PDB file of C-alpha atoms in Angstrom:
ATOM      1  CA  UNK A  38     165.952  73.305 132.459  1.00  0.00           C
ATOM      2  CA  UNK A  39     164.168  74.901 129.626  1.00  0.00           C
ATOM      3  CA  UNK A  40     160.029  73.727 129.224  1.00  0.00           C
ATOM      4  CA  UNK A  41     159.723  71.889 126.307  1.00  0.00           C
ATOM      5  CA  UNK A  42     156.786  74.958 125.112  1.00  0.00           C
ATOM      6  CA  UNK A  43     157.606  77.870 122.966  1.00  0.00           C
ATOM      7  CA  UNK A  44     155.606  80.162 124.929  1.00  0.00           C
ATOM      8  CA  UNK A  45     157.272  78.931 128.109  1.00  0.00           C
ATOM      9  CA  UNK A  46     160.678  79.949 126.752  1.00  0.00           C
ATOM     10  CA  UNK A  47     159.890  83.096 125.391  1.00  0.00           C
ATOM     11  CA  UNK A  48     158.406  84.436 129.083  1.00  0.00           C
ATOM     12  CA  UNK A  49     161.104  83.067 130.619  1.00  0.00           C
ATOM     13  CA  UNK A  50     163.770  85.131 128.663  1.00  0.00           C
ATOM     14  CA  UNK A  51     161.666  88.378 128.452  1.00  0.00           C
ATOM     15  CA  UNK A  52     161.194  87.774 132.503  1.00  0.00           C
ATOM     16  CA  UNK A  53     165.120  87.304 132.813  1.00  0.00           C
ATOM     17  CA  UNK A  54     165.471  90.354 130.550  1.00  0.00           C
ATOM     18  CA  UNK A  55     163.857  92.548 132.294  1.00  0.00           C
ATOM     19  CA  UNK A  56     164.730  91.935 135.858  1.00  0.00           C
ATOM     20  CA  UNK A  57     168.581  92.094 134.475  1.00  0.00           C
ATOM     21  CA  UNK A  58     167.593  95.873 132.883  1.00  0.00           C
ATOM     22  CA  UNK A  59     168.571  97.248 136.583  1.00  0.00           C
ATOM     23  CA  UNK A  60     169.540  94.696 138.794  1.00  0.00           C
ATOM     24  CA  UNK A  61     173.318  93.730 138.802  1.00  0.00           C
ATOM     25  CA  UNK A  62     172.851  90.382 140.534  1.00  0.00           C
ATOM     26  CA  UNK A  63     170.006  89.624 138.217  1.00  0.00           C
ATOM     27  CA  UNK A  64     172.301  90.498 135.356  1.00  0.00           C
ATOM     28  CA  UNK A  65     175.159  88.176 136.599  1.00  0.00           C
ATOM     29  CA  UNK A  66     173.052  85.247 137.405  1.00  0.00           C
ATOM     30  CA  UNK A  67     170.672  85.630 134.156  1.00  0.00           C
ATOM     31  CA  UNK A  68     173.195  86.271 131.427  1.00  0.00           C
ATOM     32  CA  UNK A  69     174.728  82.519 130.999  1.00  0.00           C
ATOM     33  CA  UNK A  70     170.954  81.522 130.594  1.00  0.00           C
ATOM     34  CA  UNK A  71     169.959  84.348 127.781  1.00  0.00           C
ATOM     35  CA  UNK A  72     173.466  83.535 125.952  1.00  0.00           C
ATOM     36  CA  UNK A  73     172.296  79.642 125.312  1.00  0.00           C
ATOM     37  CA  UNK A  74     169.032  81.290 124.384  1.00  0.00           C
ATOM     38  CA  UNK A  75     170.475  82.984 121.253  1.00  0.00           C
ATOM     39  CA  UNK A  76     170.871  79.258 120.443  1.00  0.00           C
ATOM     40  CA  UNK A  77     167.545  78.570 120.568  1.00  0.00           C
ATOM     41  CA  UNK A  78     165.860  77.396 116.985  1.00  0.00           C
ATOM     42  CA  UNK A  79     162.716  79.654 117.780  1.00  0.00           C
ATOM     43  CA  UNK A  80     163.913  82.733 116.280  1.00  0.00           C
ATOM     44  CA  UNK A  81     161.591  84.787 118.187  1.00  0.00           C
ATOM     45  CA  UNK A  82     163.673  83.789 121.355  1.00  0.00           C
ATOM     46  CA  UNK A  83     166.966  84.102 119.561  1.00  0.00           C
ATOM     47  CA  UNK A  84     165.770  87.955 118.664  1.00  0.00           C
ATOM     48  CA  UNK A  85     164.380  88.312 122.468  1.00  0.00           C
ATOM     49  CA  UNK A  86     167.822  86.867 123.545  1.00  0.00           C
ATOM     50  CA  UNK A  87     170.570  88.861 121.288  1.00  0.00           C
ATOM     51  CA  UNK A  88     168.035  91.839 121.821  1.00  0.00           C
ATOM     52  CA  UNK A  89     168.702  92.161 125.452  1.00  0.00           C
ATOM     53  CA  UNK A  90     172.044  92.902 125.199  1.00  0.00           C
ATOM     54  CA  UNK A  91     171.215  96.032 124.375  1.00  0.00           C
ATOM     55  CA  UNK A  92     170.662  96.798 127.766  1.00  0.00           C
ATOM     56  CA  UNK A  93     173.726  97.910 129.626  1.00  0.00           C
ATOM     57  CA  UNK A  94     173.528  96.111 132.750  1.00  0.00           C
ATOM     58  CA  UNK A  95     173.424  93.399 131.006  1.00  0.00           C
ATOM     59  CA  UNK A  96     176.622  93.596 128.871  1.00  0.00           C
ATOM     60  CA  UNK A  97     178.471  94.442 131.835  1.00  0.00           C
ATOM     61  CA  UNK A  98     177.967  91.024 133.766  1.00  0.00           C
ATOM     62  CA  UNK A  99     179.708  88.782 130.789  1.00  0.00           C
ATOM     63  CA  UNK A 100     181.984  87.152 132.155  1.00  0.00           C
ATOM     64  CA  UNK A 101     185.378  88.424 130.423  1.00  0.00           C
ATOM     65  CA  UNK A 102     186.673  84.997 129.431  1.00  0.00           C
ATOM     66  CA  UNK A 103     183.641  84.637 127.498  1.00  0.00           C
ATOM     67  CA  UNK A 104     183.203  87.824 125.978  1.00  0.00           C
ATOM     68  CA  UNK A 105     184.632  86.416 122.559  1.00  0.00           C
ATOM     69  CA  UNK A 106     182.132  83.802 122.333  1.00  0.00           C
ATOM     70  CA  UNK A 107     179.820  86.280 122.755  1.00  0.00           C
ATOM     71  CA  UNK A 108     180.872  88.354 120.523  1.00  0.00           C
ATOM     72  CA  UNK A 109     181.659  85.340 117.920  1.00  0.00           C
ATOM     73  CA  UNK A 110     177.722  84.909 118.636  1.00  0.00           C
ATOM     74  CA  UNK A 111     176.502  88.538 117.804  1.00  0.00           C
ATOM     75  CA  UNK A 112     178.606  87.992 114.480  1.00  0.00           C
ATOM     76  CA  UNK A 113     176.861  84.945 113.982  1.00  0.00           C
ATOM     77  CA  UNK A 114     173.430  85.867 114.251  1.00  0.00           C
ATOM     78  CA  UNK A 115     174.262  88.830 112.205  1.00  0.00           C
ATOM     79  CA  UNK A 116     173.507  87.129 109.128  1.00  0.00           C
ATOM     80  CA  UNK A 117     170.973  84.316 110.865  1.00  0.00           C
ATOM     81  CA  UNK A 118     168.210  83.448 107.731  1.00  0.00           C
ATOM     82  CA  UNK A 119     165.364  85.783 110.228  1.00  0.00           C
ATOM     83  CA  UNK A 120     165.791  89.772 109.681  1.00  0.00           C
ATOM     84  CA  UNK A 121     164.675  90.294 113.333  1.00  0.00           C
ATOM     85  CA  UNK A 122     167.787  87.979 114.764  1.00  0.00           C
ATOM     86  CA  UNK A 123     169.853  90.392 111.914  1.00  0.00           C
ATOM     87  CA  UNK A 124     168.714  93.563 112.990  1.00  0.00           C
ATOM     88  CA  UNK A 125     168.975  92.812 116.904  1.00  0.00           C
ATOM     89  CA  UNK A 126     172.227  91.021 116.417  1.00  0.00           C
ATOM     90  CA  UNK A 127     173.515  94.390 114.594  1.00  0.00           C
ATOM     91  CA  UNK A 128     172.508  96.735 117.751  1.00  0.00           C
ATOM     92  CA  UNK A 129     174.291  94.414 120.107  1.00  0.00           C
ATOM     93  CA  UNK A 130     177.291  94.365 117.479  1.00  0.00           C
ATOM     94  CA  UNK A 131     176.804  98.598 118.147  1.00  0.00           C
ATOM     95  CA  UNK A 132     178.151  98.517 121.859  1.00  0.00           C
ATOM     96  CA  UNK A 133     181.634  97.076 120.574  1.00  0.00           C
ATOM     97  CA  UNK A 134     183.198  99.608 118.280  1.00  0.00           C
ATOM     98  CA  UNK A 135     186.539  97.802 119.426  1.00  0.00           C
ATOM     99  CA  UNK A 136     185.370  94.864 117.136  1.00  0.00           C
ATOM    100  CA  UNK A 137     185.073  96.424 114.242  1.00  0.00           C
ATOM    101  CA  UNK A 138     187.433  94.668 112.160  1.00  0.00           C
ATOM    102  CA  UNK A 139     185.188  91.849 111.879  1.00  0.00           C
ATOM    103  CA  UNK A 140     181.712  93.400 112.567  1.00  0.00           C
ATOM    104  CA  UNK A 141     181.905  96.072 110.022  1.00  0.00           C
ATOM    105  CA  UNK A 142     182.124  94.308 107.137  1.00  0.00           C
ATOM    106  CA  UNK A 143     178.682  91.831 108.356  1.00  0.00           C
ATOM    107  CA  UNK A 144     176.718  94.632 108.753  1.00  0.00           C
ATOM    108  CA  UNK A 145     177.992  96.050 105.139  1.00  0.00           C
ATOM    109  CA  UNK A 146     176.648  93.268 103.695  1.00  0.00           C
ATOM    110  CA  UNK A 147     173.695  93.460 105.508  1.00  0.00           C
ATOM    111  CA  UNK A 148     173.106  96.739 104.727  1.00  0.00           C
ATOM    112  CA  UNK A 149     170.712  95.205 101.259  1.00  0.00           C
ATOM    113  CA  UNK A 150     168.224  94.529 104.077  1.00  0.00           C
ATOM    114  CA  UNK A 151     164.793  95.039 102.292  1.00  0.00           C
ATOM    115  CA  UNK A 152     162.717  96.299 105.064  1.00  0.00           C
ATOM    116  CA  UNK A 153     163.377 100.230 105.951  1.00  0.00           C
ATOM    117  CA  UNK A 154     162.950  99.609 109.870  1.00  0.00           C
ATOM    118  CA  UNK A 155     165.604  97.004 109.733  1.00  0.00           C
ATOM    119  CA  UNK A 156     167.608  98.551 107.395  1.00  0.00           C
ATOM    120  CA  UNK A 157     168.198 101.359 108.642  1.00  0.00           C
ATOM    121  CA  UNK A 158     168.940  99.540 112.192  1.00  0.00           C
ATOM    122  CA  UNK A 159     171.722  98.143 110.735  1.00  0.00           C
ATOM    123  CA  UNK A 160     172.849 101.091 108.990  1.00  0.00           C
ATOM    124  CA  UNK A 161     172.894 102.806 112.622  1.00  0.00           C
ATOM    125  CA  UNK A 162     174.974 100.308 113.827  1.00  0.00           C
ATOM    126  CA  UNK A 163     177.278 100.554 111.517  1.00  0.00           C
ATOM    127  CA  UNK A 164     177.681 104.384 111.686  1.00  0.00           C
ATOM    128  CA  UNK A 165     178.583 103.374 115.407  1.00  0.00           C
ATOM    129  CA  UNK A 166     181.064 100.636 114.726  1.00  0.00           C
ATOM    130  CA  UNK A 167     182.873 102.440 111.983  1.00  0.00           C
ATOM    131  CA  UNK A 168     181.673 105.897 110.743  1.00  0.00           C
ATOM    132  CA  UNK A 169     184.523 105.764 107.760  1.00  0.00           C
ATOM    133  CA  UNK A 170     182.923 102.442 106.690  1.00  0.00           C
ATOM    134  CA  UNK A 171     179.353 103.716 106.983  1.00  0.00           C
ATOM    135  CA  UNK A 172     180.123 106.675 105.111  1.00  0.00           C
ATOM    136  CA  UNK A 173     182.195 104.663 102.145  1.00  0.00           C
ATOM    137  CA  UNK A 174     178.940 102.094 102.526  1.00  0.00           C
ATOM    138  CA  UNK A 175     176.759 104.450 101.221  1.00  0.00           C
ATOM    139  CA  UNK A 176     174.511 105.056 104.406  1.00  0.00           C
ATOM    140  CA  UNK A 177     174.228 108.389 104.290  1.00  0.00           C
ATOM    141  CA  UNK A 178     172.409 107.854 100.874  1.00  0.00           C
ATOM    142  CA  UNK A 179     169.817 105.390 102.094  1.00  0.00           C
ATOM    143  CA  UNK A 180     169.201 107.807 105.098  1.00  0.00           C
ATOM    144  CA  UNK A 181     168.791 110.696 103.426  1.00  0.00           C
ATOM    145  CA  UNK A 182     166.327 108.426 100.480  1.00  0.00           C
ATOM    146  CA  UNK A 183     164.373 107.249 103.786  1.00  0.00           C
ATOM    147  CA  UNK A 184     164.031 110.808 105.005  1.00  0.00           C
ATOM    148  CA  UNK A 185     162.981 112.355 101.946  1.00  0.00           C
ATOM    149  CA  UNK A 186     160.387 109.709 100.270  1.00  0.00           C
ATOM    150  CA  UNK A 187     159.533 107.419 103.061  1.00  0.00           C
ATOM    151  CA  UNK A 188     156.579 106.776 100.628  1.00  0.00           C
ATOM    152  CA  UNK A 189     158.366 105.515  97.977  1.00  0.00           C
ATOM    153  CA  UNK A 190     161.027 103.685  99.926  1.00  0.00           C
ATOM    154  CA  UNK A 191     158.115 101.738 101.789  1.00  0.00           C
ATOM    155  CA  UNK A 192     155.993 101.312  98.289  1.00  0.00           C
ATOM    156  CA  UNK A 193     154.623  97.638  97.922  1.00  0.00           C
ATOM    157  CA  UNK A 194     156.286  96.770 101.868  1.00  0.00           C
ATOM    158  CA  UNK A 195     152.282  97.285 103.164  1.00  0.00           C
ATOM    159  CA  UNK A 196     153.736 100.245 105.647  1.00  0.00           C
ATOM    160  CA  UNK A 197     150.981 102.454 106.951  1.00  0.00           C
ATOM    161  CA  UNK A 198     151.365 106.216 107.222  1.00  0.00           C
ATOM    162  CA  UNK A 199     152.329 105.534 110.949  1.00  0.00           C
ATOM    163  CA  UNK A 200     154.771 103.663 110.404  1.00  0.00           C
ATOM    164  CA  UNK A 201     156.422 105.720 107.449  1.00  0.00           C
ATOM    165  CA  UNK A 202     156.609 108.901 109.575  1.00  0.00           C
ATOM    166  CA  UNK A 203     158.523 106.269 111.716  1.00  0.00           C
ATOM    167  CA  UNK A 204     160.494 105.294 109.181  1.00  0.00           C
ATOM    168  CA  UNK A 205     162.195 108.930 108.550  1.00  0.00           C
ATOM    169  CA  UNK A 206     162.290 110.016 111.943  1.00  0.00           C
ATOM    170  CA  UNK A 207     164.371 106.824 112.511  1.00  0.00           C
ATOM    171  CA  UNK A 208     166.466 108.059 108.787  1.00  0.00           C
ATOM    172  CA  UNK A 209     167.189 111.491 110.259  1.00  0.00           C
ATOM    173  CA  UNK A 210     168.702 109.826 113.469  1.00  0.00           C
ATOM    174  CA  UNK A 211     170.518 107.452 111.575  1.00  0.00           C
ATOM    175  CA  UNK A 212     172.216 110.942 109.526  1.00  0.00           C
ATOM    176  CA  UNK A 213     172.979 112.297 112.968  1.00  0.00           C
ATOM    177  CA  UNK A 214     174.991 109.244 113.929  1.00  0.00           C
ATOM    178  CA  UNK A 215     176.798 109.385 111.398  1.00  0.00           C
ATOM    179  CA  UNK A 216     177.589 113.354 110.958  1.00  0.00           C
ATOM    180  CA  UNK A 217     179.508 113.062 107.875  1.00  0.00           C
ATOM    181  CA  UNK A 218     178.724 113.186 103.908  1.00  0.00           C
ATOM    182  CA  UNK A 219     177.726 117.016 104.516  1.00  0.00           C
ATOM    183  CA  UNK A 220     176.828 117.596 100.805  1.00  0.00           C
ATOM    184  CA  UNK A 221     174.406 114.248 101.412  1.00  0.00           C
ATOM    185  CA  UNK A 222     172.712 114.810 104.540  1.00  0.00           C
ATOM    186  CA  UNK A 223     172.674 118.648 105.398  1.00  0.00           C
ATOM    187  CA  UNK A 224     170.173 119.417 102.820  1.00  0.00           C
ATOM    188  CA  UNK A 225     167.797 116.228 103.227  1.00  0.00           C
ATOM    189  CA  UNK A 226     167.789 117.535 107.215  1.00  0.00           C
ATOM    190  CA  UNK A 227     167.079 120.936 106.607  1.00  0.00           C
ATOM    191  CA  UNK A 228     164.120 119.644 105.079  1.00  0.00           C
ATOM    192  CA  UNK A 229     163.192 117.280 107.849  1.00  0.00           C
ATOM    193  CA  UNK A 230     163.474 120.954 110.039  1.00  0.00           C
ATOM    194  CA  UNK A 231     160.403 122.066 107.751  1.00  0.00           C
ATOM    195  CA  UNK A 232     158.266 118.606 108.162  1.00  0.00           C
ATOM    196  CA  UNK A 233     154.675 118.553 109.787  1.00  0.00           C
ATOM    197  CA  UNK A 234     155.556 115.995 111.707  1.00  0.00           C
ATOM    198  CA  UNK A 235     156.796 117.017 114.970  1.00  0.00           C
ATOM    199  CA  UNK A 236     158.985 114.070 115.331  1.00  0.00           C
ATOM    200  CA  UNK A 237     160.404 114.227 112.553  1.00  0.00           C
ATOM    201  CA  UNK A 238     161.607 117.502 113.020  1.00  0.00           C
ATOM    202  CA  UNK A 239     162.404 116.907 116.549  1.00  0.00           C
ATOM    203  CA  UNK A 240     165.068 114.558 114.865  1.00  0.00           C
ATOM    204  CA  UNK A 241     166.247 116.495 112.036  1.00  0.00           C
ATOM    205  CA  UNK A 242     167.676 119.286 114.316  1.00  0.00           C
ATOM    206  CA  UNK A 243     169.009 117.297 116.878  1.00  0.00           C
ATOM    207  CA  UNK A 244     170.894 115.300 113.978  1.00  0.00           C
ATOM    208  CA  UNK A 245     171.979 118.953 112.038  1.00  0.00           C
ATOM    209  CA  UNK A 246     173.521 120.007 115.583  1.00  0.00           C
ATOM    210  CA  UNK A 247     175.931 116.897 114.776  1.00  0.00           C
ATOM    211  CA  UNK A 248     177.183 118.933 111.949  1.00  0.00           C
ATOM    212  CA  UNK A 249     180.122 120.649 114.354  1.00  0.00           C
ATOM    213  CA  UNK A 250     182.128 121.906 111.228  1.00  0.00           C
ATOM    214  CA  UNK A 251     179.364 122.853 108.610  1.00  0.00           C
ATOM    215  CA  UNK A 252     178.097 125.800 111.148  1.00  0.00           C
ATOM    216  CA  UNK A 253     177.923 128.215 108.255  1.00  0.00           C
ATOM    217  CA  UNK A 254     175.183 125.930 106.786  1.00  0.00           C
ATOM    218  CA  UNK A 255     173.261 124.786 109.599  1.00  0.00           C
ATOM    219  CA  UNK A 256     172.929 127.435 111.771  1.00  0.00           C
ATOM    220  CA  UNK A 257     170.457 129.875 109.737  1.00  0.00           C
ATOM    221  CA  UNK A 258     168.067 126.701 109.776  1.00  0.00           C
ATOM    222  CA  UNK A 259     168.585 125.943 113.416  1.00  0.00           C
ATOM    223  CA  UNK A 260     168.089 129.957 114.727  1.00  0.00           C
ATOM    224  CA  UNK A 261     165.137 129.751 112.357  1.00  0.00           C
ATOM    225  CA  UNK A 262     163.321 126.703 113.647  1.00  0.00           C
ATOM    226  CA  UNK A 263     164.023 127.350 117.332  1.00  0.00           C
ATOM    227  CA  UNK A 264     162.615 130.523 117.175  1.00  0.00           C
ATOM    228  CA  UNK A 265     159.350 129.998 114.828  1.00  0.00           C
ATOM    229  CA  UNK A 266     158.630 126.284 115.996  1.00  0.00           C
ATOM    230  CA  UNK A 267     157.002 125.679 119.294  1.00  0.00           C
ATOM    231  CA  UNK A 268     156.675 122.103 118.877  1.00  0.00           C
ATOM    232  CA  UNK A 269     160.077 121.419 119.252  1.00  0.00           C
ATOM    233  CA  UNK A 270     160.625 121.321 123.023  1.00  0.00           C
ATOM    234  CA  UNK A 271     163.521 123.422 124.435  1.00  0.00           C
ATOM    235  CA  UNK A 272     165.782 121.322 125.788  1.00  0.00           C
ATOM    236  CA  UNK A 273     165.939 120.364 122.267  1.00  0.00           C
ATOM    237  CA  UNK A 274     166.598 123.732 120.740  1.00  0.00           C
ATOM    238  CA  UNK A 275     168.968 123.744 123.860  1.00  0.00           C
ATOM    239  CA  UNK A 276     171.464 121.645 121.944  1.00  0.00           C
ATOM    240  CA  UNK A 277     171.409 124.812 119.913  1.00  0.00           C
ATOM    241  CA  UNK A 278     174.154 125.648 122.204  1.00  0.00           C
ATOM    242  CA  UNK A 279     176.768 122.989 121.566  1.00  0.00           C
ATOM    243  CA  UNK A 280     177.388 124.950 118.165  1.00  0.00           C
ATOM    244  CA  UNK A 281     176.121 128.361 118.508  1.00  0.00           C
ATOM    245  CA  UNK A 282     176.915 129.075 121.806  1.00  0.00           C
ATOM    246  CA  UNK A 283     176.775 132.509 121.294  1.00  0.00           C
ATOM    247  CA  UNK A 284     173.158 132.730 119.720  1.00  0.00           C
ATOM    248  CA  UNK A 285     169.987 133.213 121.181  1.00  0.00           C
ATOM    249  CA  UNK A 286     167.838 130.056 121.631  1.00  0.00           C
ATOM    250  CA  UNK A 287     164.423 130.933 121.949  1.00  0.00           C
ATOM    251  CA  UNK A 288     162.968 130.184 125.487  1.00  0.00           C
TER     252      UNK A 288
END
């Protein structure tokens, strides 16, 4: 019996939300309630509502009769007119790869999303629902434009430098998802390796270790940081060892 109050409805979700993070029962019990929510014409609590899918719990306790509607409503709120319902609606879309068929081509069309953060959301959920369709999308292109002029890609958005180191971090993930277009994102990455920013290149060669089959390219890069840069931590350079098993990670 949802309080006629905006605020009301919005604690009440979040609340739900996270008790349902951990709590089977909670999850069971809660998710009928959060599904109506992504009904709601606040679009904060729509967001707050398709966002919590995300958690796994969660996505667990729909009930399987009702998965489709649930699924019809991700789709939905895909394109809803608020970029925050769009972006959360394309994570939750993320976790069903088996849906593909009629997700993909949504988040395609989303993918002229204006605002970097949201964009490139979308972008990683598509990598995730359909790699082949991300690729032919042209994601690895705005990744790789995101990584290597954050500046320019956030001109005139009224970004600050916080939130544009942000921004590329989030683009180098976004090329590790998808591990393909090699000629693309192999070079943008290598120079993500060489950033100032820690986190940036905490990204970059986590995402060039996705690059199983272009070894001959990556590796030189990879020995190079994880030997000279002792920012990156070392369970990082660790992952080293999924392609180089051989080499020597430094310690």
């Amino acid at each position: 019996t949802p309080v006629a109050n905006r605020r009301s409805r919005m604690c009440a979700v979040s609340l739900l939300f996270s008790l349902a993070l951990r709590d089977t029962n909670t999850a069971r019990i809660a998710e009928p309630t959060i599904a109506r929510a992504m009904a709601d014409e606040n679009p904060g609590l729509r967001q707050l509502a398709v966002g919590a899918y995300e958690g796994d719990v969660l996505r667990t306790q729909i009930d399987p009769s009702l998965k489709k509607a649930r699924l019809d409503e991700f789709i939905r709120l895909a394109e809803d007119s608020d970029r925050g319902v769009r972006g959360n609606a394309a994570t939750a879309l993320s976790f069903f790869p088996e849906e593909a068929a009629r997700s993909a081509p949504v988040l395609v069309k989303n993918l002229s999303e204006s605002d970097p953060f949201w964009q490139l959301l979308i972008a990683r959920a598509l990598a995730r629902v359909d790699r082949n369709t991300a690729a032919q999308a042209g994601v690895a292109t705005i990744a790789a434009a995101h990584l290597r002029n954050p500046d320019q890609q956030t001109s005139g958005i009224g970004l600050g430098s916080s939130r544009r180191w942000e921004i590329a971090r989030q683009a180098a993930e976004v090329l590790g998802e998808l591990h393909s277009e090699a000629v693309i994102s192999i070079p943008v990455l290598i120079e993500g390796l060489g950033s100032t920013n820690r986190e940036i290149a905490i990204a970059s060669f986590r995402a060039l270790t996705m690059f199983k089959e272009q070894t001959d390219e990556t590796l030189p890069s990879l020995r190079k940081a994880a030997v000279e840069r002792s920012d990156i931590p070392n369970w990082v350079k660790a992952e080293l060892h999924s392609i180089d098993p051989a080499g020597k990670v430094a310690k």
